[in-house]
Coordinates of C-alpha atoms in Angstrom, one line a residue:
M1 CA 66.6 51.0 -29.0
T2 CA 66.8 50.4 -32.7
D3 CA 65.1 48.0 -35.2
R4 CA 62.9 45.5 -33.4
A5 CA 64.6 45.7 -30.0
W6 CA 61.1 46.9 -28.6
F7 CA 59.9 43.5 -28.8
D8 CA 62.3 42.2 -26.2
A9 CA 61.4 45.4 -24.2
A10 CA 57.8 44.3 -24.6
K11 CA 58.4 40.9 -23.1
G12 CA 60.4 42.6 -20.3
D13 CA 56.7 43.8 -19.2
I14 CA 55.2 40.5 -18.8
P15 CA 55.7 40.4 -15.1
Q16 CA 54.0 43.7 -14.8
W17 CA 51.1 42.4 -16.9
A18 CA 50.9 39.0 -15.2
A19 CA 50.7 40.7 -11.7
S20 CA 47.5 42.8 -12.9
M21 CA 45.9 40.5 -15.5
P22 CA 45.9 37.1 -14.6
K23 CA 42.7 36.2 -17.0
D24 CA 42.0 37.1 -20.7
A25 CA 38.7 38.6 -21.8
D26 CA 37.2 35.1 -21.8
G27 CA 38.0 34.5 -18.2
T28 CA 40.6 32.1 -18.9
T29 CA 43.9 31.9 -17.0
I30 CA 46.6 33.5 -19.3
D31 CA 49.6 31.3 -19.8
W32 CA 52.4 34.1 -19.5
D33 CA 55.1 31.6 -20.2
W34 CA 53.6 30.9 -23.5
V35 CA 53.3 34.3 -24.4
R36 CA 57.2 35.0 -23.5
S37 CA 57.9 32.0 -25.6
L38 CA 56.5 33.5 -28.8
D39 CA 58.8 35.1 -31.5
L40 CA 56.5 38.2 -31.9
A41 CA 59.0 39.9 -34.1
H42 CA 59.3 37.0 -36.8
G43 CA 56.0 35.5 -36.7
V44 CA 53.9 33.0 -34.7
G45 CA 52.1 31.4 -37.6
T46 CA 52.5 28.0 -38.9
I47 CA 54.1 27.2 -42.3
P48 CA 52.6 23.9 -43.6
E49 CA 53.9 21.5 -46.1
S50 CA 51.8 21.6 -49.3
T51 CA 49.7 18.6 -48.4
P52 CA 46.0 18.5 -47.4
Q53 CA 46.4 17.4 -43.9
S54 CA 49.5 19.5 -43.3
I55 CA 47.3 22.5 -44.4
H56 CA 44.5 21.3 -42.1
D57 CA 46.5 21.0 -39.2
A58 CA 48.4 24.2 -39.8
L59 CA 45.1 26.1 -40.0
K60 CA 43.9 24.4 -36.8
A61 CA 46.9 25.6 -35.0
D62 CA 46.9 29.2 -36.3
Y63 CA 43.2 29.5 -35.3
A64 CA 43.9 28.3 -31.7
T65 CA 46.9 30.6 -31.6
R66 CA 44.9 33.6 -32.9
E67 CA 42.1 32.9 -30.3
C68 CA 44.5 33.1 -27.3
L69 CA 46.3 36.2 -28.6
E70 CA 43.3 38.1 -29.3
S71 CA 41.4 37.2 -25.9
I72 CA 44.6 38.5 -24.2
I73 CA 44.5 41.8 -26.3
A74 CA 41.1 42.4 -25.8
Q75 CA 41.6 42.4 -22.0
C76 CA 44.5 44.6 -22.1
N77 CA 42.8 48.0 -22.5
S78 CA 40.7 47.3 -19.4
A79 CA 43.6 46.2 -17.4
F80 CA 45.6 49.2 -18.4
M81 CA 43.2 51.9 -17.8
T82 CA 42.2 50.6 -14.5
D83 CA 45.7 50.1 -13.1
F84 CA 45.4 53.0 -10.8
D85 CA 48.5 52.0 -9.0
R86 CA 50.4 52.2 -12.3
L87 CA 51.9 48.8 -11.8
I88 CA 51.8 48.8 -15.8
G89 CA 54.1 51.4 -17.1
S90 CA 53.9 50.7 -20.7
Y91 CA 51.4 49.4 -23.4
R92 CA 54.2 48.1 -25.8
L93 CA 53.3 44.5 -24.8
P94 CA 49.8 44.6 -26.4
R95 CA 51.0 46.5 -29.4
A96 CA 53.6 43.6 -29.9
L97 CA 50.8 41.0 -29.4
A98 CA 48.7 42.9 -32.0
Y99 CA 51.9 43.3 -34.5
A100 CA 52.1 39.4 -34.3
N101 CA 48.4 38.8 -34.8
R102 CA 48.4 40.8 -38.0
R103 CA 50.8 38.8 -39.4
L104 CA 49.4 35.5 -38.1
N105 CA 45.8 36.6 -39.6
D106 CA 47.8 37.1 -43.0
N107 CA 49.1 33.4 -42.6
I108 CA 45.6 32.2 -41.9
N109 CA 44.0 33.9 -45.0
T110 CA 47.0 32.6 -47.1
M111 CA 46.2 28.9 -46.0
L112 CA 42.5 29.6 -46.5
H113 CA 43.3 30.4 -50.2
L114 CA 45.9 27.5 -50.4
G115 CA 43.1 25.1 -49.4
E116 CA 40.8 26.6 -52.1
Q117 CA 43.5 25.9 -54.7
Q118 CA 44.1 22.4 -53.6
H119 CA 40.0 22.0 -53.8
L120 CA 40.0 21.0 -50.1
W121 CA 37.2 23.5 -49.4
A122 CA 35.3 26.4 -50.6
V123 CA 35.6 29.8 -48.6
S124 CA 32.8 32.2 -48.2
R125 CA 32.9 35.3 -45.9
E126 CA 29.7 35.7 -44.0
R127 CA 28.4 38.2 -41.4
R128 CA 27.8 36.2 -38.3
G129 CA 26.5 38.7 -35.5
R130 CA 29.1 41.2 -34.7
T131 CA 31.9 40.2 -37.1
T132 CA 32.5 38.7 -40.7
V133 CA 34.0 35.1 -40.5
A134 CA 35.4 32.7 -42.9
V135 CA 33.2 29.7 -43.4
L136 CA 34.5 26.6 -45.1
R137 CA 32.5 24.1 -47.1
P138 CA 33.2 21.0 -48.8
Y139 CA 34.6 21.9 -52.4
S140 CA 31.9 21.4 -55.1
G141 CA 33.5 22.9 -58.2
S142 CA 31.8 26.0 -57.7
R143 CA 33.2 29.6 -56.9
P144 CA 33.3 31.1 -53.6
S145 CA 30.3 33.1 -52.7
N146 CA 31.9 36.4 -52.8
D147 CA 35.0 38.1 -53.9
D148 CA 36.1 40.3 -51.0
Q149 CA 39.4 39.0 -51.3
G150 CA 42.0 38.8 -54.3
M151 CA 43.6 35.7 -55.8
L152 CA 46.6 33.8 -54.7
N153 CA 48.6 31.6 -57.0
L154 CA 51.1 28.8 -55.8
S155 CA 53.9 30.9 -57.5
G156 CA 53.6 33.7 -55.1
E157 CA 52.7 36.2 -57.9
T158 CA 49.8 38.5 -57.4
G159 CA 46.7 37.4 -59.1
D160 CA 43.8 39.6 -60.8
A161 CA 40.8 40.1 -58.4
S162 CA 38.7 40.9 -61.5
A163 CA 39.5 37.5 -63.4
G164 CA 36.7 35.2 -64.2
N165 CA 38.2 32.2 -62.4
T166 CA 38.7 31.5 -59.0
A167 CA 42.1 30.4 -57.6
A168 CA 41.1 26.8 -57.5
E169 CA 40.0 26.8 -61.0
N170 CA 43.4 28.4 -62.0
S171 CA 45.4 26.0 -59.9
D172 CA 47.1 23.2 -61.6
V173 CA 47.9 21.6 -58.1
K174 CA 44.6 19.4 -57.2
F175 CA 44.3 17.1 -54.5
P176 CA 41.0 14.9 -54.4
T177 CA 41.7 13.9 -50.8
T178 CA 39.2 15.4 -48.2
V179 CA 40.0 17.1 -45.0
A180 CA 37.5 17.4 -41.8
L181 CA 36.2 20.9 -41.8
D182 CA 34.3 21.0 -38.5
D183 CA 37.5 21.6 -36.5
I184 CA 38.9 24.4 -38.5
Q185 CA 35.9 26.5 -38.7
D186 CA 36.4 30.3 -37.5
R187 CA 35.0 30.7 -34.1
T188 CA 35.5 34.5 -33.8
A189 CA 31.6 35.2 -34.0
A190 CA 30.6 32.7 -31.3
I191 CA 33.6 34.0 -29.0
L192 CA 32.6 37.7 -29.4
D193 CA 28.7 36.8 -28.8
A194 CA 29.7 34.9 -25.6
R195 CA 31.9 37.6 -24.6
A196 CA 29.1 40.2 -25.1
E197 CA 26.7 38.0 -23.2
R198 CA 28.8 38.1 -20.1
R199 CA 29.3 41.6 -20.2
K200 CA 25.7 42.0 -20.4
A201 CA 25.1 39.7 -17.4
Q202 CA 27.7 41.8 -15.6
R203 CA 26.2 45.1 -16.0
F204 CA 22.8 43.7 -15.2
Q205 CA 24.1 42.4 -12.1
K206 CA 25.9 45.8 -11.3
R207 CA 22.7 47.7 -12.0
A208 CA 20.8 45.3 -9.4
G209 CA 23.4 46.1 -6.8
D210 CA 23.1 49.7 -7.3
A211 CA 19.4 49.8 -7.0
A212 CA 19.6 47.6 -3.9
M213 CA 22.1 50.0 -2.4
A214 CA 19.8 52.9 -3.3
R215 CA 16.9 51.4 -1.8
A216 CA 19.1 50.9 1.3
N217 CA 20.4 54.5 1.4
L218 CA 18.1 56.9 3.4
S219 CA 19.0 59.9 1.0
G220 CA 17.2 57.9 -1.7
A221 CA 14.0 58.8 0.1
T222 CA 14.6 62.6 -0.4
S223 CA 16.0 62.3 -4.0
P224 CA 14.4 59.3 -5.8
G225 CA 15.3 58.8 -9.4
G226 CA 17.8 60.5 -11.5
A227 CA 18.5 63.8 -13.3
A228 CA 16.1 64.3 -16.1
S229 CA 17.4 64.8 -19.6
S230 CA 17.4 68.5 -20.6
G231 CA 16.7 68.0 -24.1
N232 CA 18.7 69.3 -27.1
A233 CA 18.6 70.7 -30.5
T234 CA 16.8 68.3 -32.5
G235 CA 13.6 68.0 -31.0
H236 CA 13.4 64.1 -30.8
H237 CA 15.4 63.9 -27.6
P238 CA 18.0 61.2 -28.1
K239 CA 18.5 59.3 -24.9
P240 CA 21.8 60.2 -23.2
D241 CA 24.7 58.0 -24.6
W242 CA 28.1 57.1 -23.5
R243 CA 29.4 58.8 -26.7
D244 CA 28.1 62.0 -25.2
A245 CA 31.5 62.4 -23.3
Y246 CA 33.1 63.2 -26.7
L247 CA 30.9 66.2 -27.3
P248 CA 32.9 69.7 -27.7
G249 CA 32.6 72.5 -25.0
R250 CA 31.5 76.1 -26.0
D251 CA 35.2 77.3 -25.8
V252 CA 36.4 74.6 -28.2
D253 CA 38.7 76.6 -30.9
A254 CA 42.0 74.9 -32.3
V255 CA 41.6 71.4 -33.3
M256 CA 43.0 68.7 -35.5
G257 CA 40.5 66.6 -37.8
I258 CA 42.1 63.0 -38.5
D259 CA 40.6 60.0 -40.4
I260 CA 42.2 56.8 -41.0
E261 CA 41.6 54.1 -44.0
T262 CA 42.4 50.4 -43.0
T263 CA 42.2 47.1 -44.7
G264 CA 39.4 45.9 -42.2
I265 CA 37.8 47.1 -39.0
D266 CA 39.8 45.1 -36.5
P267 CA 43.0 46.8 -35.1
A268 CA 44.7 43.7 -34.0
R269 CA 44.2 42.0 -37.5
D270 CA 44.4 44.6 -40.1
Y271 CA 46.6 47.6 -41.1
I272 CA 46.5 51.3 -41.3
I273 CA 47.0 52.3 -45.1
D274 CA 46.0 55.9 -45.3
V275 CA 46.1 58.7 -42.8
G276 CA 44.9 62.3 -43.3
F277 CA 44.6 65.0 -41.1
E278 CA 44.6 69.0 -41.1
F279 CA 44.0 71.7 -38.8
M280 CA 41.1 74.2 -38.1
N281 CA 40.1 76.9 -35.7
M282 CA 36.3 76.6 -34.6
A283 CA 36.5 80.4 -33.1
S284 CA 39.6 82.2 -33.7
P285 CA 40.7 83.2 -37.3
R286 CA 42.9 81.2 -39.6
P287 CA 46.7 81.6 -38.5
A288 CA 48.5 84.1 -40.4
G289 CA 51.4 82.8 -42.7
E290 CA 49.8 79.4 -43.4
P291 CA 49.7 78.3 -47.1
E292 CA 46.3 79.6 -48.8
T293 CA 45.5 76.9 -50.7
Y294 CA 45.9 73.0 -50.6
A295 CA 45.0 70.5 -53.3
Y296 CA 42.5 67.9 -52.4
E297 CA 41.5 64.9 -54.7
Q298 CA 38.2 66.8 -55.0
G299 CA 38.7 69.8 -57.3
Y300 CA 35.5 71.4 -55.8
Y301 CA 36.9 71.0 -52.0
A302 CA 38.2 74.6 -50.9
A303 CA 40.9 74.8 -48.1
G304 CA 39.0 77.7 -46.6
D305 CA 39.8 77.9 -42.9
A306 CA 41.9 74.7 -42.8
Y307 CA 45.6 74.8 -42.7
G308 CA 48.4 72.1 -42.0
Q309 CA 47.0 69.5 -44.1
S310 CA 48.9 66.1 -44.7
R311 CA 48.3 63.0 -46.2
L312 CA 50.2 59.8 -45.3
A313 CA 50.3 56.4 -47.4
F314 CA 51.3 53.2 -45.7
G315 CA 51.9 49.5 -47.1
V316 CA 51.0 46.0 -45.9
P317 CA 53.2 43.0 -45.9
P318 CA 53.7 41.1 -49.2
E319 CA 51.6 38.2 -47.7
N320 CA 48.7 40.7 -47.4
A321 CA 49.3 42.3 -50.8
A322 CA 49.3 39.1 -52.5
L323 CA 45.8 38.2 -51.3
G324 CA 44.2 41.4 -52.5
N325 CA 41.2 43.4 -50.8
A326 CA 38.6 44.2 -53.3
L327 CA 36.2 45.6 -50.9
I328 CA 38.8 48.2 -49.6
A329 CA 39.9 48.9 -53.1
K330 CA 36.2 49.4 -54.3
L331 CA 35.6 51.7 -51.1
T332 CA 38.5 53.8 -51.1
G333 CA 40.3 53.3 -54.6
I334 CA 43.4 51.9 -52.7
D335 CA 44.5 48.5 -54.1
V336 CA 46.9 47.0 -51.6
R337 CA 48.1 44.4 -54.2
G338 CA 50.4 47.7 -55.1
R339 CA 50.9 48.8 -51.6
S340 CA 53.4 45.9 -50.8
S341 CA 56.5 46.6 -48.5
E342 CA 58.4 44.9 -51.4
A343 CA 57.2 47.8 -53.7
G344 CA 58.5 50.4 -51.1
Y345 CA 55.8 51.3 -49.0
R346 CA 56.5 51.4 -45.3
L347 CA 54.5 49.6 -42.8
F348 CA 53.0 52.0 -40.2
D349 CA 53.3 49.3 -37.4
E350 CA 56.9 49.2 -38.3
W351 CA 57.6 52.9 -38.6
P352 CA 58.4 54.4 -35.3
Q353 CA 59.3 57.7 -36.7
A354 CA 55.7 58.3 -38.2
Q355 CA 54.1 57.0 -34.9
A356 CA 56.1 59.5 -33.1
G357 CA 55.3 62.4 -35.6
L358 CA 51.6 61.5 -35.5
L359 CA 51.6 61.2 -31.7
A360 CA 53.0 64.6 -31.5
R361 CA 50.2 65.9 -33.3
L362 CA 47.7 64.0 -31.4
T363 CA 48.9 65.7 -28.2
Q364 CA 49.2 69.2 -29.2
Q365 CA 45.4 70.1 -29.2
P366 CA 42.2 68.0 -29.3
Y367 CA 41.7 66.0 -32.1
V368 CA 38.4 65.5 -33.8
A369 CA 37.4 62.1 -35.7
H370 CA 33.7 60.9 -36.9
N371 CA 33.2 57.9 -34.8
A372 CA 36.4 58.7 -33.0
T373 CA 36.5 55.4 -30.8
F374 CA 37.5 53.6 -34.2
E375 CA 40.7 56.0 -34.5
H376 CA 41.4 55.6 -30.8
S377 CA 41.3 51.9 -30.8
W378 CA 43.6 51.8 -33.9
F379 CA 46.0 54.3 -32.3
M380 CA 46.2 52.1 -29.1
L381 CA 47.4 49.2 -31.0
N382 CA 49.5 51.1 -33.4
V383 CA 51.0 54.3 -32.2
A384 CA 54.0 53.9 -29.7
G385 CA 53.3 56.1 -26.6
Y386 CA 49.5 56.9 -27.4
A387 CA 48.0 54.5 -24.6
E388 CA 50.5 56.0 -22.0
S389 CA 49.6 59.5 -23.3
Y390 CA 45.9 59.0 -23.2
R391 CA 46.0 57.6 -19.7
A392 CA 48.1 60.3 -18.6
G393 CA 45.4 62.8 -19.9
R394 CA 47.4 64.3 -22.6
I395 CA 45.0 63.4 -25.3
T396 CA 41.5 64.9 -25.8
I397 CA 39.4 63.6 -28.3
I398 CA 36.1 65.1 -30.0
D399 CA 33.8 63.1 -31.9
T400 CA 31.3 64.7 -34.4
L401 CA 29.2 61.4 -34.5
P402 CA 27.4 62.4 -31.0
M403 CA 27.4 66.0 -32.5
S404 CA 25.3 64.6 -35.2
R405 CA 23.1 62.3 -33.1
Q406 CA 22.4 64.8 -30.4
W407 CA 22.3 68.4 -31.7
D408 CA 21.5 67.9 -35.5
P409 CA 17.7 68.5 -36.2
G410 CA 18.3 66.6 -39.4
A411 CA 19.1 63.5 -37.6
V412 CA 15.4 62.3 -37.4
P413 CA 14.8 58.5 -36.3
T414 CA 13.5 56.4 -39.1
N415 CA 12.9 52.6 -39.3
E416 CA 16.2 52.4 -41.4
H417 CA 18.3 54.7 -38.9
P418 CA 16.8 54.6 -35.5
Y419 CA 19.0 57.3 -34.2
G420 CA 19.0 59.2 -37.4
D421 CA 21.4 59.0 -40.3
N422 CA 24.6 60.3 -38.7
T423 CA 27.0 58.9 -41.2
L424 CA 29.8 61.3 -42.0
D425 CA 28.4 61.6 -45.5
A426 CA 24.8 62.6 -44.2
Y427 CA 26.0 64.9 -41.6
A428 CA 28.3 66.6 -44.0
K429 CA 25.7 67.3 -46.3
R430 CA 23.2 68.6 -43.8
Q431 CA 25.8 71.0 -42.4
G432 CA 26.7 72.3 -45.9
A433 CA 30.3 70.6 -46.1
L434 CA 29.3 68.4 -49.0
D435 CA 27.3 69.0 -52.0
S436 CA 24.3 66.8 -52.4
A437 CA 25.7 65.5 -55.8
H438 CA 28.8 64.1 -54.2
N439 CA 29.6 61.5 -51.7
E440 CA 32.1 60.9 -48.9
R441 CA 35.3 60.1 -50.4
H442 CA 36.6 57.4 -47.9
L443 CA 40.1 58.9 -48.1
G444 CA 41.6 60.2 -44.8
L445 CA 42.4 64.1 -45.9
E446 CA 39.2 64.5 -47.7
D447 CA 37.1 63.1 -45.1
S448 CA 38.7 64.9 -42.4
H449 CA 38.3 68.1 -44.2
I450 CA 34.3 67.9 -44.9
M451 CA 34.2 66.8 -41.0
L452 CA 35.9 69.9 -39.9
V453 CA 33.9 72.1 -42.2
A454 CA 30.6 70.6 -40.8
M455 CA 31.7 70.7 -37.3
K456 CA 32.6 74.4 -37.7
H457 CA 29.2 75.2 -39.6
H458 CA 27.4 73.3 -37.0
L459 CA 28.9 75.0 -34.0
A460 CA 28.3 78.4 -35.5
A461 CA 24.7 77.6 -36.0
L462 CA 24.3 76.2 -32.4
K463 CA 25.7 79.2 -30.8
A464 CA 23.5 81.5 -32.7
Q465 CA 20.6 79.5 -31.5
R466 CA 21.7 79.0 -28.0
K467 CA 21.6 75.3 -28.3
G468 CA 24.2 72.4 -28.1
P469 CA 27.3 73.7 -26.0
W470 CA 25.5 76.9 -25.5
G471 CA 22.3 75.3 -24.3
P472 CA 21.1 74.3 -20.8
A473 CA 23.0 71.0 -20.6
G474 CA 26.1 72.5 -22.6
R475 CA 29.4 73.0 -20.8
A476 CA 32.2 75.4 -20.6
G477 CA 35.9 74.6 -21.6
V478 CA 36.9 72.4 -24.7
G479 CA 35.1 69.7 -24.0
G480 CA 35.7 66.2 -25.4
K481 CA 36.8 62.8 -23.8
S482 CA 40.2 62.9 -22.0
C483 CA 41.3 60.6 -19.5
G484 CA 42.3 61.7 -15.6
R485 CA 41.0 65.5 -16.2
K486 CA 38.0 67.0 -14.6
R487 CA 36.2 70.0 -16.4

């Protein structure tokens, strides 16, 4: 298949998904006929006329569509991974829905700016619970409360995010007409909070049921309680955590470190714009014949034992570039206003060759990331074949975050950091991979490098101390998290 024929193939999978997933993440019955009707390749957003009520109505419709799409996408991972009879053969439908949802989200943000330009409302982006939402308030002539986004003018040209005026102040188009705002507020935070409460209730119910079964089981009388924690290298004995499944084993050696930079934190709304990866052996010598040096952005970085370094840059759609992203520009130095597909940058979710090349590397050996569930969630919705490979047990993931949390004596709990400071910056500095005078760069390759150097230093120290993988609770083998394998 070429071009976007995979969208048709994705819709062809709907009967499989409908049979296995009748309800979405919020318990609502999915209208699969509606999903089948969507033009996923060319857009599911609404283009309004430039009138107040048209903008209001289009925004309301797009919010409703996004809520439906995201509640379906949120359930797909669970349905796919627990499809033990393998009724669902491919994960391309969730990828196609996420592709469409990203463009829909751009359309929503464009209309939010358009409403500001026409003085219909003022937008502030506020943290609410688990996410950040756009809050609309009546326009009062004052600028929005933050500048996380760039400016958008009606001509379609990119504005200056550092300019002193807001888009509303710059616009010549002004409508004194007011529109209702109550029915066009972003409900994402409320939806996520309600979803989390349902999961919490389900976990409580399951624990209560398990406890009742244990009391009814005669074997419980001879083996009460559970296995006690065997301790760790830190001395403060953090509780076991689900992330511990990502800890390496004592036989880990060749790995690929990877880090991605994105336009936000939601893989169903945002874009991958930078990928950096490199290889390093944790035990065996560096392969002969590999180039001896590699140029990192930081001149004080030395390649050392790393090899096979790569840096990949990707773009965003024109609508996303026009909006700008001051937060990401400040964090990474990447200004998406210069990363438009119209400027020649390829979009990762539209580049099958780039996805195939990355997948080939991810399956060759374990890959390492700091807070690896972040990379994993993005690969699931962006890389063709990744979800299928992971479910088949062909991908192993190692995470340096639980290494820091469980095995690093410097990760001491404080009021500010109840589990210790386990950011990549702090971990790398404690393990001698980053000078205290410098900070984590927030670029894929550079962050991958300091992560692998820190991991190698850390494993060497743990081995010498007979702790971590070599301690009483350590395990043989490569370790890490993989699906469908037993170690």
